[in-house]
Coordinates of C-alpha atoms in Angstrom, one line a residue:
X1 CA 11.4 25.7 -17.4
X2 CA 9.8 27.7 -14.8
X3 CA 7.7 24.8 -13.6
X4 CA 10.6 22.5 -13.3
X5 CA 12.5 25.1 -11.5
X6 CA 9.6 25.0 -9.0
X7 CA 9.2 21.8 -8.8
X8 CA 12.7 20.6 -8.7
X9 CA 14.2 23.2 -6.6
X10 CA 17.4 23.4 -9.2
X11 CA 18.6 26.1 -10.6
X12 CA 18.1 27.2 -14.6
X13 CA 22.0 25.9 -14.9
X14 CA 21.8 22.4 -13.2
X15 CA 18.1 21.9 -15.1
X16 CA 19.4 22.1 -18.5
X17 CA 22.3 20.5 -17.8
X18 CA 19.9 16.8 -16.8
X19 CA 17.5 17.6 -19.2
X20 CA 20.2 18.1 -21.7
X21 CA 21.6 14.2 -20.6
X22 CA 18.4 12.7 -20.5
X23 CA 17.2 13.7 -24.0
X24 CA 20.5 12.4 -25.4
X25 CA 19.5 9.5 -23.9
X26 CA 15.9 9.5 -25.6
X27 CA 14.0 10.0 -22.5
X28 CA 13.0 13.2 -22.9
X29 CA 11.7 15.0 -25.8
X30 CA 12.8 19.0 -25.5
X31 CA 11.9 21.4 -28.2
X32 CA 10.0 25.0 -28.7
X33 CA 6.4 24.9 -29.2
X34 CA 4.6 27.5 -31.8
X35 CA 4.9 30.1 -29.3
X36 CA 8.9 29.8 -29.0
X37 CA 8.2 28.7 -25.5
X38 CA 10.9 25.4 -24.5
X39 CA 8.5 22.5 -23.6
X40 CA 9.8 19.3 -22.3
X41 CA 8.3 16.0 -22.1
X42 CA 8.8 12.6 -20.9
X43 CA 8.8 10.1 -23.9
X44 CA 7.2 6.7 -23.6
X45 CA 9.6 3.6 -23.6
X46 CA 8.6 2.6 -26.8
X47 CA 5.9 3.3 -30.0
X48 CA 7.6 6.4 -29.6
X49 CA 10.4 6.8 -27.6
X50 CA 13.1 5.5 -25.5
X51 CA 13.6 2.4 -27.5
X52 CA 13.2 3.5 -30.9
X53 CA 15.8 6.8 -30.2
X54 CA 18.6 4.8 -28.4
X55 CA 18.8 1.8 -31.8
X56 CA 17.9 4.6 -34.0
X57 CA 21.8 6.4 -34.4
X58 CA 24.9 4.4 -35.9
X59 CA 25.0 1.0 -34.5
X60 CA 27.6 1.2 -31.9
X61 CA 28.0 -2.4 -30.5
X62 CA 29.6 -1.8 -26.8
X63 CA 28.7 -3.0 -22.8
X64 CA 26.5 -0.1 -22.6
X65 CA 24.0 -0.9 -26.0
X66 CA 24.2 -4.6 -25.0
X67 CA 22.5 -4.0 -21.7
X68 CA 20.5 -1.7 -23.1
X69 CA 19.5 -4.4 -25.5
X70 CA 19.1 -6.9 -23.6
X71 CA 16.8 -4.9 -20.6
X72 CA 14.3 -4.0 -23.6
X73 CA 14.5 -8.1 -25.0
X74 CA 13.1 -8.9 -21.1
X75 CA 10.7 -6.4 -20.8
X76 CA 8.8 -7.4 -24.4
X77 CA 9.0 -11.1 -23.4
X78 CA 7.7 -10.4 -20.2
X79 CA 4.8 -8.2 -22.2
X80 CA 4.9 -11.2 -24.6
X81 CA 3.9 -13.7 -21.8
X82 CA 1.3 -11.7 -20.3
X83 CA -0.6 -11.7 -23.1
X84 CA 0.0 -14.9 -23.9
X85 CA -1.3 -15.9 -20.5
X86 CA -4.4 -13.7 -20.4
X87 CA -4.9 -13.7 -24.1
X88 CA -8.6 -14.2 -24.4
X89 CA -9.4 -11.1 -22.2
X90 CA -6.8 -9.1 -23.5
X91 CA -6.1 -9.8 -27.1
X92 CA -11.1 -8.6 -27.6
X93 CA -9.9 -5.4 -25.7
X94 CA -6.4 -4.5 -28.0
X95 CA -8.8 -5.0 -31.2
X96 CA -10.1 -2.0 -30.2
X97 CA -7.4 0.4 -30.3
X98 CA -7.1 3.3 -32.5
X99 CA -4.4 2.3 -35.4
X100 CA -1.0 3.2 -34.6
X101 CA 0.4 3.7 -38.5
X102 CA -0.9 4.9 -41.4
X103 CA 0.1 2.6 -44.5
X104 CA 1.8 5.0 -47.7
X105 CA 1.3 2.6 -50.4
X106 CA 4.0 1.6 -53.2
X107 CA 2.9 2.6 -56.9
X108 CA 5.0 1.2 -59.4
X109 CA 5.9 -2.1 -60.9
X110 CA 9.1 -2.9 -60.7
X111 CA 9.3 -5.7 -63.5
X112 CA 7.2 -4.0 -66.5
X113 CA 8.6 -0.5 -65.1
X114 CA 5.2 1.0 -65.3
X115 CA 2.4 2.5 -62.5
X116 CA 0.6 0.1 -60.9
X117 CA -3.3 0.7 -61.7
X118 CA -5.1 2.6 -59.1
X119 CA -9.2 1.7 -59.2
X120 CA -10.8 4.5 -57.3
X121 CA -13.7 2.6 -55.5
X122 CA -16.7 5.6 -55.6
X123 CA -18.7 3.8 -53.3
X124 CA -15.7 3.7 -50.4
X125 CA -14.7 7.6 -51.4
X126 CA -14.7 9.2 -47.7
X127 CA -17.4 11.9 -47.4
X128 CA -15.8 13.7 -44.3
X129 CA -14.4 17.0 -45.3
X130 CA -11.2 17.1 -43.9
X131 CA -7.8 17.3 -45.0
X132 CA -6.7 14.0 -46.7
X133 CA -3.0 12.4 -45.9
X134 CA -0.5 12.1 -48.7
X135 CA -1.2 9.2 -50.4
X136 CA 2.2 8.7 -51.9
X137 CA 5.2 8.9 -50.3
X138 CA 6.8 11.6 -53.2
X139 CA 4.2 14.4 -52.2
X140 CA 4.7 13.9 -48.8
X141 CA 8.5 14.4 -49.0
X142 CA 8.3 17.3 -50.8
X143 CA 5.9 18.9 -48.2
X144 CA 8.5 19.1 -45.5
X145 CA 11.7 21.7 -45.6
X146 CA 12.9 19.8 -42.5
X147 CA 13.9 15.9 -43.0
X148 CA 16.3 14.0 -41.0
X149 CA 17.3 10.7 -42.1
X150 CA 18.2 7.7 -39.1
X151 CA 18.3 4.1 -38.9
X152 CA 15.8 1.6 -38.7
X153 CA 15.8 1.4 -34.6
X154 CA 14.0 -2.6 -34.9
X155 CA 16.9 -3.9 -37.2
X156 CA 19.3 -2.3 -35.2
X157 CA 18.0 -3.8 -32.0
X158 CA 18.1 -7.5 -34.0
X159 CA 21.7 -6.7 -35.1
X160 CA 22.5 -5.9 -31.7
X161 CA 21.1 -9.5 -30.8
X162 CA 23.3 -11.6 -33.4
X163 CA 20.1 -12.0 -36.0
X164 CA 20.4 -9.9 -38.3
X165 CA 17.4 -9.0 -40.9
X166 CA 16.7 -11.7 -43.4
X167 CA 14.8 -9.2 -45.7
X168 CA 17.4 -6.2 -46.2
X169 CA 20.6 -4.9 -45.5
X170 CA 19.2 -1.2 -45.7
X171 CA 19.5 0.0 -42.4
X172 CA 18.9 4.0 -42.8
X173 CA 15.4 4.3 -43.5
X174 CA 13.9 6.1 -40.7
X175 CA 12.5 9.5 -41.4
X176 CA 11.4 12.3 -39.0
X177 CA 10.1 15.7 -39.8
X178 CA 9.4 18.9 -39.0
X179 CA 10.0 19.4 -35.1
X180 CA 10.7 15.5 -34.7
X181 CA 13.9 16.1 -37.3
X182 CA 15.2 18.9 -35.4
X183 CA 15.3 16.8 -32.1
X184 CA 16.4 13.4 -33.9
X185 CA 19.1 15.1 -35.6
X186 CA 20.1 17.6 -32.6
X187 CA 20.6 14.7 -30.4
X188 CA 22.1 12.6 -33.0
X189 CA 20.1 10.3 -33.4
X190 CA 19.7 11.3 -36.7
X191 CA 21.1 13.6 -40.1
X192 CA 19.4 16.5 -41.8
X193 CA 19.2 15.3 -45.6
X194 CA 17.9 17.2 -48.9
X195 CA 14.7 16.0 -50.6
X196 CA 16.5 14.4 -53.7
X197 CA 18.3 11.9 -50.8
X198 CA 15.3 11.2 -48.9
X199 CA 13.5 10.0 -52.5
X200 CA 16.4 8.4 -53.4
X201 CA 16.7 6.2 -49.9
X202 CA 12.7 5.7 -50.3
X203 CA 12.9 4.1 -54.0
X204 CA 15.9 1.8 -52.1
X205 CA 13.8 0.8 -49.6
X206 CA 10.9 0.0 -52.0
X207 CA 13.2 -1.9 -53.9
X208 CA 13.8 -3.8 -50.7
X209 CA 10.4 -5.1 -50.7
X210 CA 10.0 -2.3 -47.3
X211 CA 6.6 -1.0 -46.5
X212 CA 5.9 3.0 -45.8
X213 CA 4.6 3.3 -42.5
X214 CA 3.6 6.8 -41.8
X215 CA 3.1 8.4 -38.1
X216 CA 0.7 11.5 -37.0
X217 CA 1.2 13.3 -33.8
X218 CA -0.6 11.3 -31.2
X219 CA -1.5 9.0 -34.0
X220 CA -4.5 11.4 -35.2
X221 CA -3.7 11.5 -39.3
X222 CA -5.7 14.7 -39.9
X223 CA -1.9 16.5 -38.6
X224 CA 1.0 16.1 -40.8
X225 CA 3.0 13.0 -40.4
X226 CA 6.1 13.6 -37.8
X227 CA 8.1 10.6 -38.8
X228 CA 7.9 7.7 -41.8
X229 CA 9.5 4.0 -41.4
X230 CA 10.3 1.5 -43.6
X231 CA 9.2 -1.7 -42.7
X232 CA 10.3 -5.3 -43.0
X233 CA 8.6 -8.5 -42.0
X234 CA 11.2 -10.0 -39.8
X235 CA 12.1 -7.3 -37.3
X236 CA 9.3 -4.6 -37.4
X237 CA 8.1 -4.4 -33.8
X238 CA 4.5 -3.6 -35.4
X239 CA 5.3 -6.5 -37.9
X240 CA 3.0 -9.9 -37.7
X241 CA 6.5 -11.8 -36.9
X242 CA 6.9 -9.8 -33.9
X243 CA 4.1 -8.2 -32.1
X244 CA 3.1 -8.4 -28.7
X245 CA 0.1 -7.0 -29.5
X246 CA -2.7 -6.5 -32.7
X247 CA -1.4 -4.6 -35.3
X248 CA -3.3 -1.4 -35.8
X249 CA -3.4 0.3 -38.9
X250 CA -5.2 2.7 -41.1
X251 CA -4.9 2.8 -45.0
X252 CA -6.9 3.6 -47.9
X253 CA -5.7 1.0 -50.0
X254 CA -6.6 -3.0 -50.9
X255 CA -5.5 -4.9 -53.6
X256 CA -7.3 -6.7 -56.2
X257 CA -6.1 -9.1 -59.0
X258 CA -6.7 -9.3 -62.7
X259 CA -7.4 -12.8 -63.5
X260 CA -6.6 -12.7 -67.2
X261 CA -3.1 -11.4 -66.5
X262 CA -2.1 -13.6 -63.2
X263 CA 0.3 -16.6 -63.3
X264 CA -0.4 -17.9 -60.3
X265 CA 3.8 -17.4 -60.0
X266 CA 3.2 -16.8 -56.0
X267 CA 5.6 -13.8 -56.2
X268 CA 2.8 -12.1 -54.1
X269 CA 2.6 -14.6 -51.2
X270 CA 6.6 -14.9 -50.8
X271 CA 6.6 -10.8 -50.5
X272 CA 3.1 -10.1 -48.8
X273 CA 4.1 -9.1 -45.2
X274 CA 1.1 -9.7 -43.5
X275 CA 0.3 -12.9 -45.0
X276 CA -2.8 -11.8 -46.8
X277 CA -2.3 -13.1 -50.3
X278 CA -2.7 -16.8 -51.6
X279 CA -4.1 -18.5 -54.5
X280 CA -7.0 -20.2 -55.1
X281 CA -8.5 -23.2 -56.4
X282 CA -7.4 -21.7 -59.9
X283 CA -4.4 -21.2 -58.7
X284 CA -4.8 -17.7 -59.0
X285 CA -4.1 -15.1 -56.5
X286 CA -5.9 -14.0 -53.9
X287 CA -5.6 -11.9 -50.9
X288 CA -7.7 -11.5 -47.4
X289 CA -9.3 -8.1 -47.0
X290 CA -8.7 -8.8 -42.9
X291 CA -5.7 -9.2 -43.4
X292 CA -4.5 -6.6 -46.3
X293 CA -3.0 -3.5 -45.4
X294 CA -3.0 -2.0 -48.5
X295 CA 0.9 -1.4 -48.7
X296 CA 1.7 -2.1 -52.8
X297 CA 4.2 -4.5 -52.6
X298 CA 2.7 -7.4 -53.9
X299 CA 1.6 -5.0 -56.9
X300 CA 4.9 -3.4 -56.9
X301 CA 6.5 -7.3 -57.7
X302 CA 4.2 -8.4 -59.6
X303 CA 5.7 -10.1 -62.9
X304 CA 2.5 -9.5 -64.6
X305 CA 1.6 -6.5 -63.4
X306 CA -1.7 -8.0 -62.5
X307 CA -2.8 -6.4 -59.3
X308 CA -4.3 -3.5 -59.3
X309 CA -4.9 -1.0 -55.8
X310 CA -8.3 -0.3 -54.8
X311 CA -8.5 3.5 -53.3
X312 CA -11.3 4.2 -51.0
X313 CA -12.3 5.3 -47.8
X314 CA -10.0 4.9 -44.9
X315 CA -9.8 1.2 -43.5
X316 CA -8.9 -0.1 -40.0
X317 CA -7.1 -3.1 -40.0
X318 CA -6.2 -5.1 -36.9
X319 CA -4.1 -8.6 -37.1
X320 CA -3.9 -10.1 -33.7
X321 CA -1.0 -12.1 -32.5
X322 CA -1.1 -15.7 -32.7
X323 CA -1.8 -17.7 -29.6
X324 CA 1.1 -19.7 -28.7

């Protein structure tokens, strides 16, 4: 406060009263650090910020959210055409970029209602001794006291467009945590919810065929997760359907397939959401470890039960847009 005082020339008063405005608009992010001291920072426009905050409360479909709407579809098809037009000097240099999400995968088969095997690969288990994410999103629930429950902000912004997602009609499936929950839910942008809900709107969205994407404070997964989507194919703005740019994501999962127990049904393909998963010659499944983000669903869908999840080391996977 004091630096903005000095900077600004306003007084205490007048300086709350903007910042107040402009963080119940989602441009600002104001909340006490560890020390009890106010901080205040600008938020990004989007991956996470401005965008996600304003589609992320109930849909209210008025002039204001239309233009709102409609200034962020321009700006992502102006990104979108940029690197389209320069895409082999941009898309080499995007492939590099840390990963953005953390995959949470899904560990139960829905038909057989039964786990899904879990193969722990020795050779990939990580050596560094750090502290290792939740691996399923039930532990990492119950770590949190604080949990705020909004709506998915990328389906909102394609209901506010007139297409509506083809995958779900689950729209409150955004979690945020910790200090994130006390600002989404102060601003209302989101609700404070018990544990028992937020499992109960989790095994929903896995139901949905949605896939838990977790975030870390400035995407570094060694610090607990601030907020948890759940993602579809069709309207995910770090989706393969829509990105602008490579996806980036880290998981210790991959799939694998028992060949004795597989169909070839294709149940895997029609709900894989990167596109990983085929089937062979044999017409038996198979999935691209490029492409594989390690998420369960396939495994979760699975008639058969036949695919199993490989847990390793922690994996990098980058899809890059297509080239139109």
């Amino acid at each position: 406060m004091e630096q903005l005082k000095l900077s600004s020339g306003l007084p205490e008063e007048e300086i709350n009263k903007k910042v107040k405005d402009l963080a119940a608009r989602g441009v600002i992010f104001n909340q006490p650090n560890s020390k009890g001291i106010m901080v205040f920072r600008l938020l990004p426009l989007f991956n996470v910020g401005t965008f996600e905050y304003n589609f992320m409360g109930k849909l209210v479909i008025n002039e204001r959210n239309k233009e709102i709407a409609a200034l962020f579809n321009k700006l992502f098809s102006e990104l979108d055409n940029m690197v389209q037009a320069n895409y082999d000097a941009i898309i080499p240099m995007l492939m590099t970029t840390p990963p953005i999400d953390r995959t949470v995968p899904v560990l139960e088969n829905q038909p057989k209602n039964e786990p899904v095997k879990i193969i722990i690969n020795e050779d990939l288990e990580t050596g560094i001794d750090r502290i290792v994410p939740s691996q399923r999103v039930e532990e990492l629930i119950t770590k949190f006291d604080e949990i705020a429950l909004g709506h998915c902000f990328c389906r909102h912004y394609k209901d506010m467009q007139g297409t509506p997602c083809k995958q779900t009609d689950e729209r409150e499936t955004c979690f945020t945590f910790g200090k994130s929950a006390r600002f989404t839910s102060e601003q209302g942008f989101s609700r404070m919810i018990a544990k028992d809900e937020a499992l109960k709107v989790l095994k929903r969205a896995e139901e949905a065929g949605l896939v838990h994407k977790a975030y870390h404070p400035n995407f570094d997964i060694s610090k607990d997760e601030t907020s948890i989507c759940n993602c579809c194919r069709c309207c995910c703005g770090n989706g393969v359907d829509n990105m602008l740019a490579p996806i980036s994501n880290v998981t210790n999962f991959i799939s694998v397939v028992n060949d004795d127990l597989c169909i070839g049904c294709g149940t895997c393909i029609e709900k894989c959401h990167t596109y990983a998963a085929y089937l062979n010659d044999d017409k038996k499944a198979r999935r691209k470890e490029e492409r594989c983000i390690g998420c369960g669903v396939c495994a979760h869908f699975c008639p058969q039960n036949a695919i199993s999840m490989v847990k390793g080391k922690e994996r990098i996977v980058r899809i890059p847009p297509k080239k139109k």
